[in-house]
Structure formats: C-alpha cells, structure tokens
Coordinates of C-alpha atoms and ligand atoms in Angstrom, one line a residue:
M1 CA -0.2 -0.1 0.0
S2 CA 2.9 2.6 -0.6
Q3 CA 2.5 5.5 -2.7
K4 CA 5.8 5.2 -4.9
R5 CA 5.2 5.2 -8.3
R6 CA 4.5 2.6 -9.8
S7 CA 7.0 1.1 -12.5
S8 CA 6.0 -0.6 -15.9
S9 CA 7.0 -3.8 -14.6
E10 CA 4.5 -3.7 -12.2
I11 CA 2.1 -1.9 -14.0
S12 CA 1.9 -4.7 -16.6
E13 CA 2.5 -7.2 -13.7
T14 CA -0.2 -9.9 -13.7
F15 CA -1.7 -11.3 -10.1
A16 CA 0.1 -15.1 -10.8
D17 CA 3.1 -13.0 -11.4
H18 CA 2.4 -11.3 -8.4
L19 CA 1.7 -14.4 -6.4
E20 CA 5.3 -15.8 -7.7
Q21 CA 7.3 -13.3 -6.7
H22 CA 5.5 -13.4 -3.3
G23 CA 6.4 -16.9 -2.8
V24 CA 2.6 -17.7 -3.4
S25 CA 2.2 -21.4 -4.4
R26 CA -0.4 -22.9 -6.6
R27 CA -2.3 -24.2 -4.4
G28 CA -2.2 -21.6 -1.8
F29 CA -3.8 -19.4 -4.2
L30 CA -6.4 -22.3 -5.2
K31 CA -7.2 -22.3 -1.7
F32 CA -8.1 -18.4 -1.9
C33 CA -9.7 -18.6 -4.5
S34 CA -12.5 -20.9 -3.0
S35 CA -12.8 -18.9 -0.2
M36 CA -13.2 -16.4 -1.8
A37 CA -16.1 -18.0 -4.2
A38 CA -17.9 -19.5 -1.1
A39 CA -18.1 -15.9 0.6
L40 CA -19.6 -14.7 -2.8
A41 CA -21.7 -17.5 -2.5
L42 CA -20.9 -18.4 -6.1
P43 CA -22.3 -21.6 -7.3
A44 CA -20.3 -25.0 -7.5
G45 CA -17.5 -24.4 -9.9
S46 CA -16.8 -21.1 -9.5
A47 CA -13.2 -21.3 -7.7
D48 CA -11.9 -22.7 -11.4
V49 CA -13.6 -19.3 -12.8
M50 CA -12.2 -17.2 -10.6
A51 CA -8.4 -19.1 -10.5
K52 CA -8.3 -18.7 -14.2
A53 CA -9.5 -14.8 -14.2
L54 CA -7.3 -13.7 -11.5
S55 CA -4.3 -15.3 -12.6
A56 CA -4.7 -13.2 -15.9
A57 CA -5.7 -10.0 -14.0
K58 CA -3.7 -7.0 -14.5
R59 CA -3.2 -5.0 -11.7
P60 CA -5.8 -2.6 -11.2
T61 CA -5.8 1.2 -10.0
V62 CA -8.0 1.9 -6.7
I63 CA -8.7 5.2 -5.5
W64 CA -10.0 5.3 -2.1
L65 CA -11.8 8.7 -1.6
S66 CA -12.2 9.8 2.6
F67 CA -15.3 12.3 2.8
Q68 CA -17.2 12.9 6.5
E69 CA -16.0 9.8 8.5
C70 CA -14.4 8.6 11.3
T71 CA -12.0 6.4 9.6
G72 CA -13.6 3.2 11.0
C73 CA -14.2 2.0 7.6
T74 CA -10.5 1.5 7.1
E75 CA -10.2 0.3 10.4
S76 CA -12.2 -2.4 9.7
I77 CA -10.8 -3.3 6.1
T78 CA -7.3 -3.4 7.4
R79 CA -8.3 -6.2 10.2
S80 CA -10.1 -8.1 7.4
H81 CA -9.0 -11.7 9.0
T82 CA -7.1 -14.2 7.0
P83 CA -3.9 -12.6 6.2
T84 CA -3.5 -14.1 2.8
I85 CA -6.6 -12.1 1.3
E86 CA -5.2 -8.6 2.5
N87 CA -1.3 -9.8 1.0
L88 CA -3.3 -10.9 -2.3
I89 CA -5.7 -8.0 -2.0
F90 CA -4.3 -5.5 -1.2
D91 CA -0.7 -6.1 -2.2
F92 CA -1.8 -6.0 -5.6
I93 CA -4.1 -3.9 -6.1
S94 CA -2.2 -0.5 -7.0
L95 CA -3.7 2.0 -4.0
D96 CA -2.7 4.7 -5.5
Y97 CA -4.7 7.4 -3.1
H98 CA -5.9 6.9 0.4
H99 CA -5.7 9.7 3.3
T100 CA -4.9 6.9 5.8
L101 CA -2.6 4.2 4.6
Q102 CA -0.3 6.2 1.7
V103 CA 2.8 7.6 2.8
A104 CA 2.5 10.6 0.7
A105 CA 1.3 14.1 2.4
G106 CA -0.2 17.4 0.7
H107 CA 0.7 18.1 -2.8
Q108 CA 2.7 14.5 -3.2
A109 CA -0.4 13.0 -2.6
E110 CA -2.4 15.1 -4.7
E111 CA -0.5 14.6 -7.7
A112 CA -0.3 10.6 -6.9
R113 CA -4.0 11.0 -7.4
D114 CA -3.7 12.6 -10.6
V115 CA -1.4 11.0 -12.1
A116 CA -3.2 7.5 -11.2
M117 CA -6.4 8.8 -12.7
K118 CA -4.4 10.0 -16.1
N119 CA -3.2 6.4 -16.3
A120 CA -6.0 4.4 -15.6
Y121 CA -8.9 6.6 -17.0
G122 CA -12.0 4.9 -16.8
K123 CA -10.4 1.9 -15.9
Y124 CA -10.1 2.6 -12.2
L125 CA -12.0 1.9 -9.1
L126 CA -13.3 4.4 -6.6
I127 CA -14.2 3.6 -3.3
V128 CA -15.6 6.0 -1.1
D129 CA -15.8 6.5 2.7
G130 CA -17.8 9.0 4.2
S131 CA -21.0 11.7 3.0
I132 CA -20.9 14.2 0.6
P133 CA -21.5 17.6 3.0
T134 CA -23.2 19.7 0.0
K135 CA -24.8 22.6 2.4
D136 CA -23.6 26.5 1.3
G137 CA -21.3 25.0 -1.8
G138 CA -19.9 22.1 0.0
V139 CA -17.7 23.9 2.4
Y140 CA -18.1 21.7 5.7
S141 CA -15.2 19.2 3.8
T142 CA -12.3 19.9 2.5
I143 CA -9.2 18.3 0.7
A144 CA -6.6 20.4 -0.3
G145 CA -9.0 23.2 -1.0
R146 CA -11.4 21.6 -2.9
T147 CA -15.0 20.3 -1.6
N148 CA -15.4 16.8 -1.5
L149 CA -18.3 17.6 -4.0
N150 CA -16.0 18.5 -6.4
M151 CA -13.6 16.0 -5.8
L152 CA -16.1 13.4 -6.1
E153 CA -17.4 14.6 -9.3
E154 CA -13.9 14.5 -11.0
V155 CA -12.4 11.1 -9.7
A156 CA -16.0 9.6 -10.1
A157 CA -16.1 10.9 -13.9
G158 CA -13.1 8.4 -15.0
A159 CA -13.7 5.7 -12.9
A160 CA -15.4 2.4 -14.1
A161 CA -16.7 1.5 -11.1
L162 CA -17.4 2.8 -7.4
I163 CA -17.7 1.1 -4.3
S164 CA -19.6 3.1 -1.3
V165 CA -18.3 1.8 2.1
G166 CA -19.9 2.4 5.1
T167 CA -23.3 3.3 5.9
C168 CA -22.3 7.1 5.5
A169 CA -21.0 7.0 2.3
A170 CA -24.0 4.2 1.2
Y171 CA -26.6 5.9 2.7
G172 CA -25.4 9.4 4.4
G173 CA -25.2 7.5 8.0
L174 CA -24.4 9.4 11.0
P175 CA -23.3 13.0 9.3
M176 CA -26.5 12.7 7.7
A177 CA -28.7 12.7 11.0
N178 CA -31.2 15.0 11.9
P179 CA -30.6 18.4 11.4
N180 CA -27.7 17.3 9.2
P181 CA -26.2 20.2 9.3
T182 CA -23.8 20.0 6.6
G183 CA -26.2 18.9 4.1
A184 CA -24.6 15.5 4.2
V185 CA -26.0 12.9 1.3
A186 CA -24.7 9.6 0.1
V187 CA -22.7 8.7 -2.9
T188 CA -25.6 8.2 -5.1
D189 CA -27.1 10.9 -4.8
I190 CA -24.2 12.6 -6.9
V191 CA -23.2 10.0 -9.1
K192 CA -25.8 8.8 -11.2
D193 CA -24.2 7.7 -14.1
K194 CA -21.9 4.9 -13.0
P195 CA -22.4 1.4 -11.4
V196 CA -21.8 1.8 -7.5
M197 CA -21.7 -1.2 -5.2
N198 CA -23.2 0.0 -1.6
I199 CA -21.2 -2.1 1.3
P200 CA -23.0 -0.4 4.5
G201 CA -22.3 -1.0 8.1
C202 CA -20.6 0.8 10.7
P203 CA -18.5 0.2 9.6
P204 CA -18.6 -3.0 7.3
I205 CA -17.1 -6.3 7.7
G206 CA -13.3 -6.0 6.2
L207 CA -13.6 -9.4 4.7
V208 CA -16.9 -8.4 2.6
M209 CA -15.3 -5.6 1.1
T210 CA -12.3 -7.9 0.1
S211 CA -14.5 -10.1 -1.3
A212 CA -16.0 -7.7 -3.4
I213 CA -12.7 -6.3 -4.3
A214 CA -12.0 -9.5 -5.6
H215 CA -15.0 -10.0 -7.4
F216 CA -14.5 -6.9 -10.1
L217 CA -11.0 -8.3 -10.4
T218 CA -12.2 -11.5 -11.5
F219 CA -15.5 -10.5 -13.8
G220 CA -14.4 -7.0 -14.1
R221 CA -17.4 -5.7 -12.8
L222 CA -19.4 -5.4 -9.3
P223 CA -21.6 -8.5 -7.9
A224 CA -24.9 -9.3 -8.0
M225 CA -26.5 -6.7 -5.6
D226 CA -30.1 -6.0 -4.4
D227 CA -32.4 -3.2 -4.3
L228 CA -30.1 -1.2 -2.0
G229 CA -27.8 -2.0 -4.4
R230 CA -26.0 -4.3 -1.7
P231 CA -24.0 -7.3 -2.8
K232 CA -27.0 -10.5 -2.1
A233 CA -24.2 -12.8 -1.2
F234 CA -24.0 -10.7 2.1
Y235 CA -26.8 -8.8 2.7
G236 CA -29.6 -11.5 1.1
D237 CA -30.1 -12.6 4.7
S238 CA -31.3 -10.8 7.6
I239 CA -29.4 -11.0 11.4
H240 CA -32.1 -12.6 12.4
D241 CA -32.4 -15.2 9.9
R242 CA -29.1 -16.4 10.8
C243 CA -28.7 -15.8 14.5
Y244 CA -28.4 -18.6 16.4
R245 CA -30.7 -17.2 19.0
R246 CA -33.3 -17.8 17.2
T247 CA -34.8 -21.0 18.2
F248 CA -35.2 -18.9 21.7
Y249 CA -37.1 -16.1 19.7
D250 CA -39.4 -18.8 17.6
Q251 CA -40.2 -20.6 21.9
G252 CA -40.5 -16.8 23.0
L253 CA -38.3 -16.8 25.6
F254 CA -36.9 -13.3 25.7
A255 CA -34.3 -11.2 28.1
K256 CA -35.9 -8.4 29.7
A257 CA -32.8 -7.2 30.9
F258 CA -29.3 -7.2 30.4
D259 CA -28.7 -8.7 33.3
D260 CA -31.5 -10.9 34.1
E261 CA -31.9 -14.5 33.8
G262 CA -32.9 -14.7 30.4
A263 CA -29.8 -13.0 29.3
R264 CA -27.2 -15.1 31.4
K265 CA -28.7 -18.2 29.5
G266 CA -28.5 -16.7 26.2
W267 CA -32.5 -16.1 25.0
C268 CA -33.0 -13.5 22.6
L269 CA -32.6 -9.7 23.0
Y270 CA -35.8 -8.6 20.7
E271 CA -37.2 -7.3 23.3
L272 CA -34.2 -5.5 24.7
G273 CA -34.4 -3.7 21.2
C274 CA -32.6 -6.3 18.3
K275 CA -33.0 -4.9 14.8
G276 CA -32.1 -8.1 13.8
P277 CA -35.3 -8.5 12.0
T278 CA -35.1 -5.9 9.8
T279 CA -31.2 -5.7 8.9
H280 CA -29.9 -7.3 6.5
N281 CA -25.9 -7.9 6.8
A282 CA -23.7 -11.2 7.2
C283 CA -22.5 -10.6 11.1
A284 CA -24.3 -13.4 12.0
T285 CA -22.4 -15.7 9.7
M286 CA -19.1 -13.9 8.9
K287 CA -18.7 -12.6 12.4
W288 CA -16.1 -10.0 13.9
N289 CA -12.4 -10.3 15.1
E290 CA -11.1 -13.4 12.8
G291 CA -14.4 -15.1 13.0
T292 CA -14.8 -14.8 17.1
S293 CA -18.1 -13.5 17.7
F294 CA -20.7 -10.3 17.1
P295 CA -22.8 -8.1 19.0
I296 CA -25.5 -10.5 19.8
E297 CA -23.3 -13.2 20.8
S298 CA -21.4 -10.7 22.9
G299 CA -25.2 -9.8 24.1
H300 CA -25.7 -6.7 22.8
P301 CA -28.9 -6.1 20.3
C302 CA -28.1 -5.2 16.7
L303 CA -28.7 -1.6 16.0
G304 CA -29.5 -2.4 12.7
C305 CA -26.2 -0.3 11.5
S306 CA -26.1 -1.4 8.0
E307 CA -30.0 0.0 7.1
P308 CA -30.6 3.4 5.2
N309 CA -31.9 5.6 8.1
F310 CA -29.6 4.4 11.0
W311 CA -29.3 7.0 13.5
D312 CA -33.0 8.4 12.6
A313 CA -34.2 5.5 12.9
G314 CA -33.3 5.4 16.9
S315 CA -35.3 3.2 19.1
F316 CA -32.4 1.5 19.6
Y317 CA -33.1 0.0 23.1
E318 CA -36.8 -0.3 22.2
A319 CA -38.6 -3.6 20.9
L320 CA -39.3 -3.2 17.2
S321 CA -43.1 -2.9 17.1
V322 CA -44.2 -1.5 13.7
P323 CA -42.5 -3.2 10.7
Q324 CA -39.4 -1.1 8.9
G325 CA -37.9 -0.7 5.8
R326 CA -38.2 -3.6 3.0
V327 CA -40.1 -5.8 5.6
G328 CA -43.4 -4.4 4.2
E329 CA -47.1 -6.2 4.0
T330 CA -46.6 -9.7 4.4
V331 CA -45.4 -8.9 8.1
L332 CA -48.4 -6.2 8.9
K333 CA -50.3 -9.0 8.0
A334 CA -48.8 -11.5 10.0
A335 CA -48.6 -9.0 13.1
A336 CA -52.5 -8.3 13.0
V337 CA -52.9 -12.0 13.6
G338 CA -50.6 -12.3 16.3
V339 CA -47.3 -13.7 14.5
G340 CA -44.3 -12.3 15.6
V341 CA -42.9 -9.3 13.5
G342 CA -39.3 -10.9 13.5
V343 CA -41.3 -14.6 12.2
A344 CA -42.8 -13.2 9.6
A345 CA -39.8 -11.0 8.6
A346 CA -37.4 -13.8 8.4
A347 CA -40.2 -16.2 6.1
L348 CA -40.4 -13.2 3.6
N349 CA -36.5 -13.6 3.1
R350 CA -36.1 -17.0 3.5
S351 CA -38.4 -16.9 0.3
K352 CA -36.7 -14.1 -1.4
K353 CA -33.2 -16.3 -0.4
S354 CA -34.3 -19.7 -2.0
A355 CA -35.6 -17.6 -5.1
A356 CA -32.5 -15.9 -5.9
V357 CA -30.2 -19.4 -5.3
E358 CA -33.0 -22.0 -7.0
G359 CA -31.2 -23.3 -9.8
R360 CA -27.4 -22.3 -9.0
E361 CA -26.2 -26.2 -8.9
T362 CA -26.7 -26.2 -12.8
M363 CA -25.4 -22.9 -14.0
T364 CA -22.7 -23.1 -16.6
V365 CA -19.6 -20.6 -16.0
E366 CA -21.7 -18.6 -18.9
D367 CA -24.1 -18.3 -16.5
L368 CA -21.8 -17.5 -13.8
K369 CA -20.0 -14.5 -15.9
K370 CA -23.6 -13.4 -16.3
E371 CA -25.2 -13.3 -13.3
S372 CA -22.1 -11.9 -11.5
Ligands
SF4_401 S1 -34.6 -10.5 17.5 FE1 -32.3 -10.5 17.8 S2 -31.5 -11.5 19.3 FE2 -33.7 -12.4 18.8 S3 -33.1 -14.1 17.0 FE3 -33.9 -12.1 15.7 S4 -31.3 -11.6 15.6 FE4 -31.2 -12.7 17.5
SF4_402 S1 -25.3 -6.5 14.4 FE1 -26.0 -5.0 13.4 S2 -25.3 -3.5 14.3 FE2 -23.9 -4.7 14.9 S3 -22.7 -4.5 13.4 FE3 -24.2 -6.1 12.8 S4 -25.4 -5.0 11.4 FE4 -24.6 -3.2 12.3

C-alpha cells in the first residue's frame, strides 16, 4: 500500500506474476479462490473460473476517497482477518490514493491521485467512505482546498465503477442524521451515471469489502446486488435469519434486561431492542474479529447499522413494534394476526433467498459470468 510511483513492469504485472514473486504456491492460490468464491456464494465450479481470471488479471488502480467519516471503515478493512486476503488483494491492487494509508502527504498525495487517474482513466475502481456535504457549496469538508463534492465528481468521472464503503457513503449515515447541519448526502445522490455498489455497516465487515474487490478483479464488474445496491451474497439474509438465538425467539424466550436470567441463559434480545429482524448483513455468519463473535453473541442487540436511516430511526433499545424498511405488507398482516414481526420478516427473507439461489447448481460458467 505504499505510495511509490509504479514502474511500467509493475503496471503490466499479472496477479499470477505477483503471487509467484511473493512465494505463494499454486495450492495456496486455489485455496484463496475457493474461499473467495464461497464468501461470494458463487455456484460450484466458480473457484476455477476465479482462479483463471485472477491469474491473468492486471494490477488495477484503486483510488480511495475519504469524506465525512470516522476512519472506522479503513480500520475494519485493514483487519480483514485472513492474512492471505490482505496480502493477495491489498498488496496486489495499486491503492494509489488513500489518506490514512498512503505515505505521501500534501501536494505529493494530490499529484499521486492525478497521475493514477490519468494513467487508468475509465478503468480504475473508486472506493468512497464518508458522506458528502452539500450545504453552502460543500464547504464543510475540503481536501487540498477542494470540496468533497467537487473531488467526487471529478474522480467518479474517470472510474469504471464505485464502491461506497460504510453506511455514511452508502446512505448518509451519522453525518446525515437530523438536523444534518452539513447537508450530507450519499454517493448515489451525486453519482448517477456509474455502477455503484453499497457495502453498508458502521463499519462494514472487512472480508465483505475484500471479497467485493476480488469479484471486481475476477469479472471486471461488481457482483449481483439487491434493491439497495448491496451485494446479495452478504446482505441477502437478515441477521435474524441466521442468528443462533433464533430458537429462543421461536420459543418466545426473551431477555427482559441485560442482567436478568434470560440474558444469562442467552435468550433472544428482541425485547431489548434487537433490530436483527429488519437488518441485512453478514454479521451472524461471518462474524467479527477473526470470526470470533458478533454483537448479539456478546449480549448486545443489533442496532441496524447497515440499513438506511440508521441513527434517525433511533429506538436502539426499544423492541421493534412497527415493521420497518423493506419488510413490508406480509409482516403487517402477520403482526395483525398475532405472529411475531421477526418470524414473518425472516420467512419473507428466506423465501426471497431461496428464489435467488434456485437453480444455481446447474449454472454454467457463462451463466455465472452473466449473473455476476
Ligand atoms: S431478535 Fe435479534 S437476538 Fe433475537 S433471534 Fe432475532 S436477531 Fe437474534
Ligand atoms: S450486529 Fe447489527 S448493528 Fe451490529 S454490526 Fe452487525 S448489522 Fe451492525
């Protein structure tokens, strides 16, 4: 991730060359491809497709712009837990501009961005974290004397695709919370003519970010997304769909306080405000800190950090009473007849998921490329 100017040999280096130079065995590489394909929920046989494509992939330019953010997203991605993923992805991509990780500063940093854009115009991947202030001409956040708005418009114009990392870039997040003093907006409120993928979360899971980058390297485009622009592989299920406390929910066993008997027995946290039924993310399956745990496993309800309107939706420690977001009419009907909101939401999500994966076992490689 150094900021040194790349030589022409580095620019033409393929992923296979890079691996060889770093002593990665063919076996290790195939293992990496298998884990990436599994993480992306690609069908059987896709690890080979990924291996072939990544072997020939040229070193891509990635520009990372940080706007109104807290650096939590960068902290998360640099802790992506499988070391080989960091090595393979982050050592390979040319992260030509990233405020936190780059060595260069001041004019040198801005010059590096200019050069990277010029050399890879129309081909580079642009990653953004943080929201964009638009009030009063966007003066509330500037870099090198330029507003975030101005810089985003300029850099996005030459990008092949964008990834909005974190809830702030994806949906506005905390800076957009009422009264939104800076007029903060999401990337998709500004960029309308490029493919943009959202990887929301406060912060998002590092492995989700690296997997999305691996997909871009493999197929030259972003993975299949849901109606909120999130990769389906990681956001297709709700937390509730995959929560290990779900059996307690189904039995009606709820902790009523953080220190009561139910809490000690690991019962469901729904009545303590868990937003798992209406929150889509991979926390319950991929977990955090090298797969150690996730908030619910540590005894804290999900706050819904990867959904739009996080913060303003509030009610962090109040039980869900009204169906939120995308859950919809089925839940309202179910709630009306006394069925738990979460049960109905989960059932709806499961049926959507089944439809999405149906038939994948018989997909061809060409199908895979089309779907991906
Ligand atoms: S409500 Fe929360 S704690 Fe309970 S099962 Fe669902 S996700 Fe898990
Ligand atoms: S459990 Fe919920 S609030 Fe916590 S990180 Fe996952 S999606 Fe966000």
